[in-house]
Amino acid sequence: MVPFAGWSLPMHYGQGHLQSHLHTRRSCSLFDVSHMLQTRVYGRDRVRFMESLVVGDIAELKLGQGTLTLVTNERGGIVDDLIVTNTSEGHLYVVSNAGCADKDLAIMRDRAAELQAAGSDVHLEVSDNALLALQGSPSMAQVLQAGLSDDLTKLSFMNSITTTVFGVPGCRVTRCGYTGEDGVEISVPAGRAVELAEQLLGVPEVWLAGLAARDSLRLEAGLCLYGNDIDETTTPAEAGLMWTLGKRRRAAMDFPGADIIIAQVKEKPKRKRVGLTSVGPPIQVRAGAASPCSPPRLLTSPGTVTSGCPSPSLGKNIAMGYVETAHSRAGTVLTVEVRKKQHPALITKMPFVPTQYYMAK
């Protein structure tokens, strides 16, 4: 068990990190992600409220559809990355990072109070539900379907339903996850979370998985970890996350930091997030101890490695980080410093491992 954003969370279970990671890719794993902040936004002005904070086009979401989006600040920096779902129950369902929970809540509550004072109809409710993530292709769908009356083949990636799961009513099942595999996150009433987890773990192919596997799986999928790969000093243009900006929102430029972000798109940012592969010592990164990374013979202008680990699926070292845009093309060889020794690393397209997200036909 390790401390994480004010919680005590499992690093790994009995099988160990390597086997747990590979099992998720080949079969199915259950992650307890109840540390994530879950919020519901009510009121007729809920979409306008949300769009005053994030870069995404929330108004265009169909009922049950969600999107990854970014809260930005006036400097264009990323305050948090979160998922917003337009539920069919008349509210927005928001899942935010645990490490950003306090600041996210403060921002949302302050903005809600501002809008309420101006006569808007919006109010927030923090959920005390647990959150379980069942991840793995194709086993997840087979395991979960046995406990659902709903047809999972009709539920596409980033879509959500409220249903009964293995006899537990009132669960929100969202087809998404942080592993790159087909998976779901199940928001379940806290009092019945253990019951549901035990039902799922009663299936032999479902293993418990912890933080170590969650981190290596998301890195193989090319997904960012807030606080490492993106933060309030990183813009969506630098992070390669401009796809989160809705077309209408780009045109309206009505989100925090829009002037800076859109200017970076037109002029190209000075640095970009890239993927890296290497052999030799792994480019492992601890929080607050990133490794310097630079193009050959350009050591006076170093980049930064923000995440890194040996890839269990690929058998080589993978990492992501930021380099000058001029040196960000895939195939470029860089020099990375590991334990004060320099080693070659290759800029590689992400995701490192192809994703298995499910799109209903």
GROMACS .gro file of C-alpha atoms in nm:
model
  361
    1MET     CA    1   0.000   0.000   0.000
    2VAL     CA    2   0.127   0.349  -0.085
    3PRO     CA    3   0.004   0.706  -0.021
    4PHE     CA    4  -0.162   0.864  -0.324
    5ALA     CA    5  -0.343   1.200  -0.327
    6GLY     CA    6  -0.444   1.162   0.035
    7TRP     CA    7  -0.553   0.800  -0.005
    8SER     CA    8  -0.381   0.471   0.077
    9LEU     CA    9  -0.383   0.263  -0.241
   10PRO     CA   10  -0.247  -0.079  -0.344
   11MET     CA   11   0.067  -0.071  -0.558
   12HIS     CA   12   0.016  -0.434  -0.659
   13TYR     CA   13  -0.142  -0.758  -0.541
   14GLY     CA   14  -0.001  -1.107  -0.503
   15GLN     CA   15   0.062  -1.172  -0.871
   16GLY     CA   16   0.306  -0.880  -0.897
   17HIS     CA   17   0.320  -0.592  -1.141
   18LEU     CA   18   0.440  -0.771  -1.455
   19GLN     CA   19   0.187  -1.053  -1.445
   20SER     CA   20  -0.093  -0.813  -1.349
   21HIS     CA   21  -0.015  -0.585  -1.644
   22LEU     CA   22  -0.002  -0.870  -1.896
   23HIS     CA   23  -0.317  -1.027  -1.752
   24THR     CA   24  -0.509  -0.703  -1.815
   25ARG     CA   25  -0.397  -0.706  -2.179
   26ARG     CA   26  -0.480  -1.075  -2.227
   27SER     CA   27  -0.783  -1.119  -2.003
   28CYS     CA   28  -0.942  -0.889  -1.742
   29SER     CA   29  -0.852  -0.694  -1.426
   30LEU     CA   30  -1.046  -0.502  -1.163
   31PHE     CA   31  -0.912  -0.167  -1.037
   32ASP     CA   32  -1.054   0.021  -0.739
   33VAL     CA   33  -1.051   0.386  -0.851
   34SER     CA   34  -1.283   0.519  -0.583
   35HIS     CA   35  -1.026   0.790  -0.504
   36MET     CA   36  -1.144   0.977  -0.818
   37LEU     CA   37  -1.375   1.274  -0.756
   38GLN     CA   38  -1.730   1.221  -0.886
   39THR     CA   39  -1.957   1.525  -0.919
   40ARG     CA   40  -2.307   1.582  -1.056
   41VAL     CA   41  -2.404   1.917  -1.206
   42TYR     CA   42  -2.776   2.004  -1.211
   43GLY     CA   43  -2.984   2.295  -1.341
   44ARG     CA   44  -3.092   2.435  -1.676
   45ASP     CA   45  -2.763   2.629  -1.706
   46ARG     CA   46  -2.540   2.328  -1.631
   47VAL     CA   47  -2.393   2.316  -1.983
   48ARG     CA   48  -2.311   2.687  -1.985
   49PHE     CA   49  -2.153   2.644  -1.640
   50MET     CA   50  -1.935   2.354  -1.755
   51GLU     CA   51  -1.830   2.525  -2.078
   52SER     CA   52  -1.714   2.828  -1.880
   53LEU     CA   53  -1.450   2.602  -1.724
   54VAL     CA   54  -1.352   2.349  -1.992
   55VAL     CA   55  -1.242   2.350  -2.357
   56GLY     CA   56  -1.482   2.079  -2.481
   57ASP     CA   57  -1.813   2.111  -2.663
   58ILE     CA   58  -2.043   1.987  -2.387
   59ALA     CA   59  -2.357   2.115  -2.562
   60GLU     CA   60  -2.310   1.873  -2.853
   61LEU     CA   61  -2.297   1.560  -2.633
   62LYS     CA   62  -2.586   1.323  -2.694
   63LEU     CA   63  -2.772   1.169  -2.400
   64GLY     CA   64  -2.544   0.916  -2.236
   65GLN     CA   65  -2.235   1.040  -2.422
   66GLY     CA   66  -1.920   1.160  -2.250
   67THR     CA   67  -1.595   1.328  -2.350
   68LEU     CA   68  -1.247   1.378  -2.213
   69THR     CA   69  -1.195   1.750  -2.165
   70LEU     CA   70  -0.960   1.994  -1.993
   71VAL     CA   71  -1.010   2.264  -1.731
   72THR     CA   72  -0.777   2.548  -1.831
   73ASN     CA   73  -0.655   2.863  -1.660
   74GLU     CA   74  -0.617   3.215  -1.800
   75ARG     CA   75  -0.257   3.137  -1.904
   76GLY     CA   76  -0.374   2.841  -2.112
   77GLY     CA   77  -0.240   2.588  -1.861
   78ILE     CA   78  -0.418   2.261  -1.785
   79VAL     CA   79  -0.576   2.270  -1.439
   80ASP     CA   80  -0.709   1.913  -1.475
   81ASP     CA   81  -0.821   1.657  -1.730
   82LEU     CA   82  -1.161   1.507  -1.661
   83ILE     CA   83  -1.452   1.322  -1.820
   84VAL     CA   84  -1.789   1.495  -1.855
   85THR     CA   85  -2.097   1.287  -1.943
   86ASN     CA   86  -2.437   1.420  -2.047
   87THR     CA   87  -2.661   1.177  -1.860
   88SER     CA   88  -3.016   1.087  -1.955
   89GLU     CA   89  -3.117   1.167  -1.595
   90GLY     CA   90  -3.094   1.543  -1.642
   91HIS     CA   91  -2.748   1.619  -1.504
   92LEU     CA   92  -2.382   1.622  -1.606
   93TYR     CA   93  -2.165   1.353  -1.448
   94VAL     CA   94  -1.804   1.463  -1.398
   95VAL     CA   95  -1.509   1.240  -1.300
   96SER     CA   96  -1.192   1.428  -1.197
   97ASN     CA   97  -0.845   1.332  -1.074
   98ALA     CA   98  -0.806   1.267  -0.703
   99GLY     CA   99  -0.494   1.482  -0.685
  100CYS     CA  100  -0.693   1.777  -0.820
  101ALA     CA  101  -1.009   1.717  -0.618
  102ASP     CA  102  -0.972   2.009  -0.377
  103LYS     CA  103  -0.884   2.269  -0.640
  104ASP     CA  104  -1.143   2.136  -0.886
  105LEU     CA  105  -1.418   2.156  -0.627
  106ALA     CA  106  -1.313   2.506  -0.525
  107ILE     CA  107  -1.314   2.622  -0.889
  108MET     CA  108  -1.652   2.462  -0.961
  109ARG     CA  109  -1.813   2.594  -0.644
  110ASP     CA  110  -1.681   2.946  -0.700
  111ARG     CA  111  -1.806   2.952  -1.060
  112ALA     CA  112  -2.143   2.809  -0.960
  113ALA     CA  113  -2.179   3.079  -0.694
  114GLU     CA  114  -2.094   3.350  -0.951
  115LEU     CA  115  -2.355   3.221  -1.194
  116GLN     CA  116  -2.616   3.176  -0.922
  117ALA     CA  117  -2.560   3.537  -0.812
  118ALA     CA  118  -2.630   3.643  -1.171
  119GLY     CA  119  -2.956   3.447  -1.175
  120SER     CA  120  -2.839   3.124  -1.338
  121ASP     CA  121  -2.981   2.784  -1.245
  122VAL     CA  122  -2.691   2.552  -1.157
  123HIS     CA  123  -2.593   2.351  -0.853
  124LEU     CA  124  -2.339   2.081  -0.766
  125GLU     CA  125  -2.360   1.755  -0.579
  126VAL     CA  126  -2.051   1.555  -0.480
  127SER     CA  127  -2.114   1.182  -0.509
  128ASP     CA  128  -2.001   0.942  -0.239
  129ASN     CA  129  -2.023   0.646  -0.477
  130ALA     CA  130  -1.732   0.404  -0.512
  131LEU     CA  131  -1.579   0.361  -0.859
  132LEU     CA  132  -1.465   0.025  -0.996
  133ALA     CA  133  -1.285  -0.014  -1.329
  134LEU     CA  134  -1.312  -0.348  -1.509
  135GLN     CA  135  -1.059  -0.353  -1.792
  136GLY     CA  136  -0.946  -0.603  -2.055
  137SER     CA  137  -1.026  -0.725  -2.406
  138PRO     CA  138  -1.229  -0.932  -2.474
  139SER     CA  139  -1.293  -1.075  -2.126
  140MET     CA  140  -1.442  -0.759  -1.975
  141ALA     CA  141  -1.748  -0.767  -2.199
  142GLN     CA  142  -1.805  -1.138  -2.139
  143VAL     CA  143  -1.771  -1.105  -1.762
  144LEU     CA  144  -1.991  -0.797  -1.729
  145GLN     CA  145  -2.260  -0.911  -1.973
  146ALA     CA  146  -2.336  -1.205  -1.745
  147GLY     CA  147  -2.449  -0.957  -1.477
  148LEU     CA  148  -2.642  -0.715  -1.700
  149SER     CA  149  -2.984  -0.719  -1.863
  150ASP     CA  150  -2.866  -0.441  -2.099
  151ASP     CA  151  -2.689  -0.537  -2.422
  152LEU     CA  152  -2.324  -0.431  -2.393
  153THR     CA  153  -2.275  -0.455  -2.770
  154LYS     CA  154  -2.489  -0.139  -2.798
  155LEU     CA  155  -2.273   0.059  -2.552
  156SER     CA  156  -1.991   0.237  -2.737
  157PHE     CA  157  -1.667   0.380  -2.598
  158MET     CA  158  -1.729   0.697  -2.392
  159ASN     CA  159  -2.100   0.621  -2.351
  160SER     CA  160  -2.283   0.558  -2.026
  161ILE     CA  161  -2.598   0.392  -1.888
  162THR     CA  162  -2.753   0.357  -1.543
  163THR     CA  163  -2.841  -0.003  -1.475
  164THR     CA  164  -2.833  -0.296  -1.230
  165VAL     CA  165  -2.500  -0.480  -1.220
  166PHE     CA  166  -2.497  -0.830  -1.069
  167GLY     CA  167  -2.804  -0.743  -0.861
  168VAL     CA  168  -2.677  -0.402  -0.745
  169PRO     CA  169  -2.919  -0.132  -0.871
  170GLY     CA  170  -2.834   0.231  -0.946
  171CYS     CA  171  -2.492   0.171  -1.101
  172ARG     CA  172  -2.359   0.400  -1.373
  173VAL     CA  173  -2.163   0.197  -1.627
  174THR     CA  174  -1.939   0.406  -1.856
  175ARG     CA  175  -1.743   0.235  -2.133
  176CYS     CA  176  -1.404   0.395  -2.081
  177GLY     CA  177  -1.085   0.345  -1.885
  178TYR     CA  178  -0.719   0.426  -1.843
  179THR     CA  179  -0.557   0.110  -1.983
  180GLY     CA  180  -0.613   0.135  -2.358
  181GLU     CA  181  -0.823  -0.181  -2.341
  182ASP     CA  182  -1.198  -0.221  -2.379
  183GLY     CA  183  -1.329  -0.153  -2.032
  184VAL     CA  184  -1.587   0.009  -1.810
  185GLU     CA  185  -1.591   0.226  -1.501
  186ILE     CA  186  -1.879   0.140  -1.268
  187SER     CA  187  -2.000   0.408  -1.026
  188VAL     CA  188  -2.166   0.204  -0.751
  189PRO     CA  189  -2.336   0.305  -0.425
  190ALA     CA  190  -2.059   0.287  -0.166
  191GLY     CA  191  -2.249   0.052   0.066
  192ARG     CA  192  -2.262  -0.217  -0.203
  193ALA     CA  193  -1.919  -0.171  -0.363
  194VAL     CA  194  -1.758  -0.465  -0.181
  195GLU     CA  195  -2.051  -0.686  -0.277
  196LEU     CA  196  -2.014  -0.595  -0.645
  197ALA     CA  197  -1.634  -0.633  -0.636
  198GLU     CA  198  -1.669  -0.980  -0.484
  199GLN     CA  199  -1.920  -1.078  -0.753
  200LEU     CA  200  -1.677  -0.972  -1.025
  201LEU     CA  201  -1.379  -1.138  -0.855
  202GLY     CA  202  -1.581  -1.459  -0.834
  203VAL     CA  203  -1.505  -1.500  -1.205
  204PRO     CA  204  -1.166  -1.678  -1.231
  205GLU     CA  205  -1.028  -1.461  -1.513
  206VAL     CA  206  -1.081  -1.138  -1.314
  207TRP     CA  207  -0.773  -1.038  -1.111
  208LEU     CA  208  -0.730  -0.741  -0.883
  209ALA     CA  209  -0.478  -0.486  -1.015
  210GLY     CA  210  -0.307  -0.192  -0.846
  211LEU     CA  211  -0.135   0.137  -0.921
  212ALA     CA  212   0.179  -0.010  -1.079
  213ALA     CA  213  -0.014  -0.189  -1.354
  214ARG     CA  214  -0.245   0.110  -1.397
  215ASP     CA  215   0.056   0.334  -1.462
  216SER     CA  216   0.239   0.105  -1.708
  217LEU     CA  217  -0.085   0.026  -1.894
  218ARG     CA  218  -0.175   0.393  -1.938
  219LEU     CA  219   0.178   0.476  -2.053
  220GLU     CA  220   0.168   0.201  -2.318
  221ALA     CA  221  -0.164   0.357  -2.428
  222GLY     CA  222   0.002   0.701  -2.456
  223LEU     CA  223  -0.225   0.853  -2.191
  224CYS     CA  224  -0.119   1.141  -1.966
  225LEU     CA  225  -0.081   1.133  -1.589
  226TYR     CA  226  -0.183   1.466  -1.440
  227GLY     CA  227   0.101   1.622  -1.242
  228ASN     CA  228   0.364   1.439  -1.446
  229ASP     CA  229   0.281   1.478  -1.816
  230ILE     CA  230   0.041   1.771  -1.794
  231ASP     CA  231  -0.006   2.047  -1.537
  232GLU     CA  232  -0.086   2.417  -1.504
  233THR     CA  233   0.232   2.511  -1.692
  234THR     CA  234   0.140   2.289  -1.990
  235THR     CA  235  -0.103   2.396  -2.263
  236PRO     CA  236  -0.325   2.166  -2.473
  237ALA     CA  237  -0.119   2.258  -2.782
  238GLU     CA  238   0.207   2.154  -2.616
  239ALA     CA  239   0.054   1.835  -2.476
  240GLY     CA  240  -0.092   1.720  -2.809
  241LEU     CA  241  -0.443   1.747  -2.667
  242MET     CA  242  -0.595   1.997  -2.911
  243TRP     CA  243  -0.839   1.726  -3.019
  244THR     CA  244  -1.022   1.790  -2.689
  245LEU     CA  245  -1.122   2.138  -2.813
  246GLY     CA  246  -1.459   2.140  -2.984
  247LYS     CA  247  -1.475   2.314  -3.324
  248ARG     CA  248  -1.743   2.554  -3.200
  249ARG     CA  249  -1.538   2.634  -2.891
  250ARG     CA  250  -1.228   2.714  -3.100
  251ALA     CA  251  -1.429   2.957  -3.309
  252ALA     CA  252  -1.597   3.119  -3.007
  253MET     CA  253  -1.273   3.132  -2.802
  254ASP     CA  254  -1.488   3.142  -2.490
  255PHE     CA  255  -1.287   2.923  -2.253
  256PRO     CA  256  -1.011   3.025  -2.008
  257GLY     CA  257  -0.678   3.091  -2.180
  258ALA     CA  258  -0.829   3.073  -2.530
  259ASP     CA  259  -0.616   3.358  -2.670
  260ILE     CA  260  -0.291   3.189  -2.568
  261ILE     CA  261  -0.396   2.838  -2.674
  262ILE     CA  262  -0.528   2.936  -3.017
  263ALA     CA  263  -0.222   3.156  -3.080
  264GLN     CA  264   0.001   2.856  -3.008
  265VAL     CA  265  -0.188   2.650  -3.265
  266LYS     CA  266  -0.137   2.915  -3.533
  267GLU     CA  267   0.228   2.979  -3.451
  268LYS     CA  268   0.314   2.624  -3.334
  269PRO     CA  269   0.414   2.573  -2.970
  270LYS     CA  270   0.784   2.585  -2.884
  271ARG     CA  271   0.771   2.236  -2.735
  272LYS     CA  272   0.564   1.922  -2.785
  273ARG     CA  273   0.484   1.604  -2.596
  274VAL     CA  274   0.640   1.298  -2.761
  275GLY     CA  275   0.679   0.927  -2.705
  276LEU     CA  276   1.022   0.770  -2.658
  277THR     CA  277   1.158   0.417  -2.680
  278SER     CA  278   1.501   0.297  -2.576
  279VAL     CA  279   1.710  -0.001  -2.476
  280GLY     CA  280   1.949  -0.023  -2.184
  281PRO     CA  281   1.864   0.127  -1.844
  282PRO     CA  282   1.491   0.208  -1.815
  283ILE     CA  283   1.392   0.576  -1.825
  284GLN     CA  284   1.201   0.560  -1.502
  285VAL     CA  285   1.062   0.884  -1.363
  286ARG     CA  286   0.974   0.964  -1.005
  287ALA     CA  287   0.753   1.259  -0.925
  288GLY     CA  288   0.969   1.568  -0.912
  289ALA     CA  289   1.274   1.388  -1.053
  290ALA     CA  290   1.235   1.403  -1.430
  291SER     CA  291   1.533   1.311  -1.650
  292PRO     CA  292   1.681   1.563  -1.895
  293CYS     CA  293   1.629   1.471  -2.260
  294SER     CA  294   1.782   1.641  -2.563
  295PRO     CA  295   1.851   1.605  -2.935
  296PRO     CA  296   2.209   1.502  -3.018
  297ARG     CA  297   2.450   1.797  -3.016
  298LEU     CA  298   2.177   2.022  -2.879
  299LEU     CA  299   2.251   1.964  -2.513
  300THR     CA  300   2.222   2.336  -2.444
  301SER     CA  301   1.848   2.313  -2.509
  302PRO     CA  302   1.728   2.006  -2.319
  303GLY     CA  303   1.379   1.863  -2.303
  304THR     CA  304   1.222   1.675  -2.013
  305VAL     CA  305   1.110   1.315  -1.965
  306THR     CA  306   0.786   1.316  -1.765
  307SER     CA  307   0.688   0.946  -1.751
  308GLY     CA  308   0.881   0.629  -1.816
  309CYS     CA  309   0.900   0.256  -1.743
  310PRO     CA  310   0.996  -0.076  -1.899
  311SER     CA  311   0.702  -0.187  -2.118
  312PRO     CA  312   0.582  -0.535  -2.015
  313SER     CA  313   0.402  -0.578  -2.349
  314LEU     CA  314   0.687  -0.466  -2.575
  315GLY     CA  315   0.998  -0.571  -2.386
  316LYS     CA  316   1.164  -0.232  -2.430
  317ASN     CA  317   1.174   0.095  -2.239
  318ILE     CA  318   0.901   0.350  -2.311
  319ALA     CA  319   0.862   0.707  -2.195
  320MET     CA  320   0.698   1.036  -2.281
  321GLY     CA  321   0.820   1.387  -2.241
  322TYR     CA  322   0.862   1.729  -2.400
  323VAL     CA  323   1.114   1.834  -2.663
  324GLU     CA  324   1.153   2.139  -2.884
  325THR     CA  325   0.899   2.122  -3.168
  326ALA     CA  326   1.178   2.133  -3.427
  327HIS     CA  327   1.305   1.799  -3.293
  328SER     CA  328   0.968   1.629  -3.230
  329ARG     CA  329   0.929   1.425  -3.550
  330ALA     CA  330   0.888   1.047  -3.507
  331GLY     CA  331   1.213   0.869  -3.587
  332THR     CA  332   1.436   1.141  -3.442
  333VAL     CA  333   1.714   1.007  -3.221
  334LEU     CA  334   1.763   1.193  -2.893
  335THR     CA  335   2.002   1.159  -2.607
  336VAL     CA  336   1.852   1.081  -2.268
  337GLU     CA  337   2.045   1.097  -1.944
  338VAL     CA  338   1.980   0.807  -1.707
  339ARG     CA  339   2.175   0.796  -1.380
  340LYS     CA  340   2.421   1.055  -1.516
  341LYS     CA  341   2.497   0.846  -1.824
  342GLN     CA  342   2.376   0.930  -2.174
  343HIS     CA  343   2.185   0.681  -2.389
  344PRO     CA  344   2.009   0.706  -2.726
  345ALA     CA  345   1.629   0.720  -2.736
  346LEU     CA  346   1.400   0.721  -3.039
  347ILE     CA  347   1.094   0.945  -3.075
  348THR     CA  348   0.808   0.702  -3.135
  349LYS     CA  349   0.443   0.754  -3.224
  350MET     CA  350   0.190   0.689  -2.950
  351PRO     CA  351   0.009   0.482  -2.842
  352PHE     CA  352   0.297   0.240  -2.803
  353VAL     CA  353   0.047  -0.048  -2.786
  354PRO     CA  354  -0.265  -0.029  -3.010
  355THR     CA  355  -0.579   0.060  -2.817
  356GLN     CA  356  -0.882  -0.171  -2.806
  357TYR     CA  357  -1.163   0.079  -2.744
  358TYR     CA  358  -1.503  -0.060  -2.843
  359MET     CA  359  -1.714   0.117  -3.106
  360ALA     CA  360  -2.065  -0.024  -3.146
  361LYS     CA  361  -2.166  -0.100  -3.506
   0.00000   0.00000   0.00000
